């Protein structure tokens, strides 16, 4: 390494290569205990090249011995070796990768997408050789099937016959298919390693600016803190940017100190909305950094509307906010936006080109970490804990290879998680006998037993429109035989229902008995829906929550019209009672007996679910703070702090198991297979009815009921009155099985948008059933989540190629701006 310049000289400014590496404009990756890959560097254009090289670094005694295989690596002018000597101890600690792992034969260290093709870059060892010098860099530009252009840094003329390329082709399929034995069908067979450790990312260098920054002017809320006077747009930057002696300065090493030392001025470039400006900035030598690092203390500069990235690159807040405005309004990747700005700079005759998109990307993320986007995950109308919440999973995913151990969604359990003794409760359906439930449904569903009488039942889950009797003589005969079979079931079904409850059997016989069919008076649709709900597979608690059971108890004790009007929480009963009122007669005794029976079944089931050592008291809140509170690390960001840990349920065998598509026979709809196999499971978002997002968390593998349950349990002091979710029919039993006391007052409902696929679910599962009898519920915008998710889809492509921390921050900024 060349001798250090005298500290304070003009050459003491950070080398452009150092700036480019720290801003991720060029690659410098550790992929093994002693192995690095480094991107080529063009000092003339101050940009990275297409070439990649290997760098080998080992410790001999107390000295570090390194060799770089780039063209300049044999001399003293190699920027890669100089960077490693100056920053290696801090950026790449020797204990970051266990030495026992070794340097693997084939490693995919870079995967990016350019327009419509993937760019995959591998480090590949030569067969039978272990030296770093024998390794090659293989590059593919094409699709994930292995098609496209392959090139090798060592065998440039061998094309697909190259052994390095063959090994890389197989390795790509092994990673994509997650199968160590996978092979590329378009390449010859060759043995190779199947698994490789992810590269070790260099620790991010902090920006010079460190104080909180105001939100964009166009996204400011009245309640936002006035951190400092917002400066006007910078039209003509100052010739010299002075240090503020009354404030602290900052260095890229992380040091902050008072401005009271020897100062010097250095050149810098200010990037505005339309062009760049050359200026000079006053700096102070950093007392913490060693002289060979040549770093300086610089000012924060927020009062000038400037973001000080590294004392050489200064960017106006307006320019950074311009990208925020673009990507939160439409799909705008960094590369596309930087291209637009570059053309704008060219049009305005900028003395310098716009910085590379990778440098701007690093600056924008550093800027966004400081932007004061707080207090925007709460609706001014719904308050801190909305009564109606809408939950939906979004296919916003990043690569599984970028998952970090710091990701801790609300579903996480550890050795500090409390153990709760909740257990499965069998026979929660209103009718315990499964065969009897099927018999009732078969009798009341399908073509009318009374012939074509103009039945007004409009529920497609009850009357099957495709089961008509039209068509050929054979079809008519088949339909007639089916109706005869259904009629033959009636006497036995009537008897079995009477055994369950006398009034239940008599009420069924009145509407669906042989005598009713013989009379030609078809059963009213309200009774069809009532018995469809009674014979449903869902728990009786789905039909009547605890508040609804309380109102039903009052009605059973005093069956007045006023008390009947309060049964809007049980729409099927409410509609039957209103029908009988419309006839101008008293409520039939059999109907009152059925109401009493439903109340008893609901109470008994609820008591069984609440049984346990903590059943009659609230679950304990946290006695000590959660260690992982940084949402940028954990991937869990909600407007409410975490107040509980997700419990462990030893008596629930499949408590935290991953839920694949099938959800059993109770519902015909499947969980969506979110994301591709190589990506994470997306995010779970909580919305109020005004499309304000109250928070989100990243899902490592795939969406399931556990995501909604855990998010509510860990953050909500008291659960919402209504939880609207695509799979509410399965979420309700899941939550009640685990924490019945906590969720006893909550309704779990399917929104109108997702209702179509739930062909086996009873009316009590759907929001529209309740809004028909309770007008205020009709004003609930159950599609609020879908509206928000439609906006989030704009950033799907960008997030899929980001690291975990950047993906989380990018998502958080988008949601904050959306809410504003």
Short mmCIF file of N, CA and C in Angstrom, two decimals, residues 132-202:
data_model
loop_
_atom_site.label_atom_id
_atom_site.label_comp_id
_atom_site.label_asym_id
_atom_site.label_seq_id
_atom_site.Cartn_x
_atom_site.Cartn_y
_atom_site.Cartn_z
N UNK A 132 -7.13 -20.41 -4.89
CA UNK A 132 -8.00 -19.30 -5.27
C UNK A 132 -7.68 -18.85 -6.69
N UNK A 133 -6.42 -18.92 -7.08
CA UNK A 133 -6.02 -18.46 -8.40
C UNK A 133 -6.70 -19.26 -9.51
N UNK A 134 -7.06 -20.51 -9.21
CA UNK A 134 -7.69 -21.35 -10.23
C UNK A 134 -9.18 -21.11 -10.35
N UNK A 135 -9.77 -20.32 -9.47
CA UNK A 135 -11.21 -20.08 -9.52
C UNK A 135 -11.57 -19.15 -10.69
N UNK A 136 -12.79 -19.28 -11.16
CA UNK A 136 -13.27 -18.46 -12.27
C UNK A 136 -14.55 -17.76 -11.86
N UNK A 137 -14.83 -16.65 -12.51
CA UNK A 137 -16.08 -15.93 -12.34
C UNK A 137 -16.96 -16.21 -13.55
N UNK A 138 -18.13 -16.81 -13.30
CA UNK A 138 -19.06 -17.16 -14.37
C UNK A 138 -20.25 -16.21 -14.32
N UNK A 139 -20.64 -15.71 -15.45
CA UNK A 139 -21.75 -14.74 -15.53
C UNK A 139 -22.82 -15.29 -16.47
N UNK A 140 -24.07 -15.22 -16.01
CA UNK A 140 -25.21 -15.62 -16.87
C UNK A 140 -26.16 -14.44 -17.01
N UNK A 141 -26.59 -14.19 -18.22
CA UNK A 141 -27.63 -13.19 -18.50
C UNK A 141 -28.74 -13.92 -19.24
N UNK A 142 -29.83 -14.21 -18.54
CA UNK A 142 -30.91 -14.97 -19.15
C UNK A 142 -31.99 -15.28 -18.14
N UNK A 143 -32.71 -16.40 -18.36
CA UNK A 143 -33.81 -16.75 -17.46
C UNK A 143 -33.37 -17.81 -16.46
N UNK A 144 -34.29 -18.15 -15.55
CA UNK A 144 -33.99 -19.10 -14.49
C UNK A 144 -33.96 -20.54 -14.99
N UNK A 145 -34.30 -20.78 -16.24
CA UNK A 145 -34.21 -22.13 -16.79
C UNK A 145 -32.81 -22.45 -17.31
N UNK A 146 -31.93 -21.45 -17.24
CA UNK A 146 -30.57 -21.65 -17.70
C UNK A 146 -30.32 -21.15 -19.10
N UNK A 147 -31.35 -20.65 -19.76
CA UNK A 147 -31.19 -20.12 -21.11
C UNK A 147 -30.58 -18.73 -21.06
N UNK A 148 -29.93 -18.32 -22.13
CA UNK A 148 -29.32 -17.01 -22.19
C UNK A 148 -27.84 -17.10 -22.49
N UNK A 149 -27.10 -16.07 -22.14
CA UNK A 149 -25.67 -15.97 -22.43
C UNK A 149 -24.87 -16.32 -21.18
N UNK A 150 -23.94 -17.26 -21.33
CA UNK A 150 -23.03 -17.65 -20.25
C UNK A 150 -21.60 -17.27 -20.66
N UNK A 151 -20.84 -16.75 -19.70
CA UNK A 151 -19.44 -16.41 -19.97
C UNK A 151 -18.59 -16.77 -18.77
N UNK A 152 -17.33 -17.09 -19.03
CA UNK A 152 -16.40 -17.50 -17.98
C UNK A 152 -15.15 -16.63 -18.06
N UNK A 153 -14.65 -16.17 -16.93
CA UNK A 153 -13.49 -15.29 -16.91
C UNK A 153 -12.20 -16.01 -17.29
N UNK A 154 -12.16 -17.34 -17.20
CA UNK A 154 -10.94 -18.10 -17.51
C UNK A 154 -11.00 -18.76 -18.88
N UNK A 155 -12.11 -19.35 -19.21
CA UNK A 155 -12.24 -20.06 -20.48
C UNK A 155 -13.14 -19.25 -21.40
N UNK A 156 -12.65 -18.15 -21.90
CA UNK A 156 -13.49 -17.19 -22.62
C UNK A 156 -13.96 -17.70 -23.97
N UNK A 157 -13.29 -18.70 -24.51
CA UNK A 157 -13.67 -19.20 -25.83
C UNK A 157 -14.35 -20.56 -25.76
N UNK A 158 -14.55 -21.07 -24.53
CA UNK A 158 -15.09 -22.42 -24.41
C UNK A 158 -16.60 -22.47 -24.46
N UNK A 159 -17.25 -21.35 -24.22
CA UNK A 159 -18.71 -21.27 -24.23
C UNK A 159 -19.31 -22.33 -23.31
N UNK A 160 -20.35 -23.04 -23.74
CA UNK A 160 -21.06 -23.96 -22.86
C UNK A 160 -20.26 -25.21 -22.53
N UNK A 161 -19.15 -25.48 -23.25
CA UNK A 161 -18.36 -26.66 -22.95
C UNK A 161 -17.44 -26.43 -21.75
N UNK A 162 -17.37 -25.22 -21.25
CA UNK A 162 -16.50 -24.89 -20.12
C UNK A 162 -17.00 -25.59 -18.85
N UNK A 163 -16.07 -26.23 -18.12
CA UNK A 163 -16.44 -26.92 -16.89
C UNK A 163 -16.96 -25.98 -15.82
N UNK A 164 -16.43 -24.75 -15.78
CA UNK A 164 -16.91 -23.78 -14.79
C UNK A 164 -18.37 -23.42 -15.06
N UNK A 165 -18.69 -23.22 -16.33
CA UNK A 165 -20.07 -22.87 -16.68
C UNK A 165 -21.00 -24.03 -16.38
N UNK A 166 -20.57 -25.24 -16.70
CA UNK A 166 -21.41 -26.41 -16.42
C UNK A 166 -21.71 -26.52 -14.94
N UNK A 167 -20.69 -26.34 -14.12
CA UNK A 167 -20.90 -26.41 -12.67
C UNK A 167 -21.85 -25.31 -12.20
N UNK A 168 -21.72 -24.11 -12.76
CA UNK A 168 -22.59 -23.00 -12.36
C UNK A 168 -24.03 -23.24 -12.80
N UNK A 169 -24.20 -23.83 -13.99
CA UNK A 169 -25.56 -24.10 -14.47
C UNK A 169 -26.28 -25.06 -13.53
N UNK A 170 -25.60 -26.12 -13.10
CA UNK A 170 -26.21 -27.07 -12.17
C UNK A 170 -26.50 -26.40 -10.83
N UNK A 171 -25.57 -25.60 -10.38
CA UNK A 171 -25.73 -24.96 -9.07
C UNK A 171 -26.93 -24.01 -9.07
N UNK A 172 -27.15 -23.32 -10.17
CA UNK A 172 -28.30 -22.41 -10.26
C UNK A 172 -29.60 -23.19 -10.09
N UNK A 173 -29.72 -24.33 -10.74
CA UNK A 173 -30.95 -25.13 -10.60
C UNK A 173 -31.10 -25.71 -9.20
N UNK A 174 -29.98 -26.07 -8.58
CA UNK A 174 -30.04 -26.58 -7.21
C UNK A 174 -30.58 -25.53 -6.25
N UNK A 175 -30.18 -24.28 -6.43
CA UNK A 175 -30.65 -23.20 -5.56
C UNK A 175 -32.11 -22.86 -5.84
N UNK A 176 -32.48 -22.79 -7.10
CA UNK A 176 -33.85 -22.41 -7.45
C UNK A 176 -34.85 -23.49 -7.06
N UNK A 177 -34.48 -24.75 -7.24
CA UNK A 177 -35.38 -25.85 -6.93
C UNK A 177 -35.24 -26.34 -5.49
N UNK A 178 -34.22 -25.81 -4.79
CA UNK A 178 -33.94 -26.23 -3.41
C UNK A 178 -33.78 -27.75 -3.33
N UNK A 179 -33.05 -28.25 -4.31
CA UNK A 179 -32.82 -29.70 -4.42
C UNK A 179 -31.34 -29.92 -4.74
N UNK A 180 -30.57 -30.50 -3.79
CA UNK A 180 -29.13 -30.70 -4.02
C UNK A 180 -28.81 -31.58 -5.22
N UNK A 181 -29.78 -32.39 -5.66
CA UNK A 181 -29.53 -33.29 -6.79
C UNK A 181 -30.00 -32.72 -8.12
N UNK A 182 -30.54 -31.51 -8.14
CA UNK A 182 -31.07 -30.92 -9.38
C UNK A 182 -29.95 -30.70 -10.40
N UNK A 183 -30.28 -30.82 -11.65
CA UNK A 183 -29.33 -30.63 -12.74
C UNK A 183 -29.96 -29.78 -13.83
N UNK A 184 -29.11 -29.07 -14.54
CA UNK A 184 -29.55 -28.28 -15.69
C UNK A 184 -29.67 -29.24 -16.87
N UNK A 185 -30.87 -29.40 -17.41
CA UNK A 185 -31.11 -30.35 -18.49
C UNK A 185 -30.36 -29.96 -19.76
N UNK A 186 -29.97 -28.69 -19.86
CA UNK A 186 -29.30 -28.24 -21.07
C UNK A 186 -27.79 -28.35 -20.98
N UNK A 187 -27.28 -28.95 -19.90
CA UNK A 187 -25.84 -29.03 -19.71
C UNK A 187 -25.43 -30.44 -19.37
N UNK A 188 -24.20 -30.79 -19.63
CA UNK A 188 -23.71 -32.11 -19.32
C UNK A 188 -23.63 -32.31 -17.82
N UNK A 189 -23.75 -33.55 -17.38
CA UNK A 189 -23.72 -33.87 -15.96
C UNK A 189 -22.33 -33.70 -15.40
N UNK A 190 -22.24 -33.10 -14.22
CA UNK A 190 -20.96 -32.93 -13.52
C UNK A 190 -21.25 -32.84 -12.04
N UNK A 191 -20.42 -33.42 -11.24
CA UNK A 191 -20.64 -33.34 -9.79
C UNK A 191 -20.31 -31.96 -9.31
N UNK A 192 -21.02 -31.49 -8.29
CA UNK A 192 -20.78 -30.16 -7.75
C UNK A 192 -21.44 -29.98 -6.43
N UNK A 193 -20.97 -29.00 -5.70
CA UNK A 193 -21.55 -28.72 -4.39
C UNK A 193 -22.92 -28.11 -4.57
N UNK A 194 -23.85 -28.46 -3.70
CA UNK A 194 -25.23 -28.01 -3.85
C UNK A 194 -25.55 -26.80 -3.01
N UNK A 195 -24.90 -26.66 -1.89
CA UNK A 195 -25.25 -25.57 -0.99
C UNK A 195 -24.06 -24.66 -0.79
N UNK A 196 -24.30 -23.38 -0.75
CA UNK A 196 -23.24 -22.42 -0.51
C UNK A 196 -23.72 -21.37 0.46
N UNK A 197 -22.88 -20.90 1.34
CA UNK A 197 -23.31 -19.87 2.27
C UNK A 197 -23.53 -18.56 1.55
N UNK A 198 -24.47 -17.80 2.01
CA UNK A 198 -24.67 -16.48 1.42
C UNK A 198 -23.44 -15.63 1.67
N UNK A 199 -23.16 -14.70 0.77
CA UNK A 199 -22.00 -13.84 0.95
C UNK A 199 -22.16 -13.01 2.21
N UNK A 200 -21.05 -12.55 2.75
CA UNK A 200 -21.08 -11.70 3.93
C UNK A 200 -21.15 -10.25 3.49
N UNK A 201 -22.24 -9.60 3.79
CA UNK A 201 -22.42 -8.22 3.35
C UNK A 201 -21.55 -7.29 4.18
N UNK A 202 -20.95 -6.31 3.53
CA UNK A 202 -20.16 -5.32 4.23
C UNK A 202 -21.08 -4.44 5.07
#
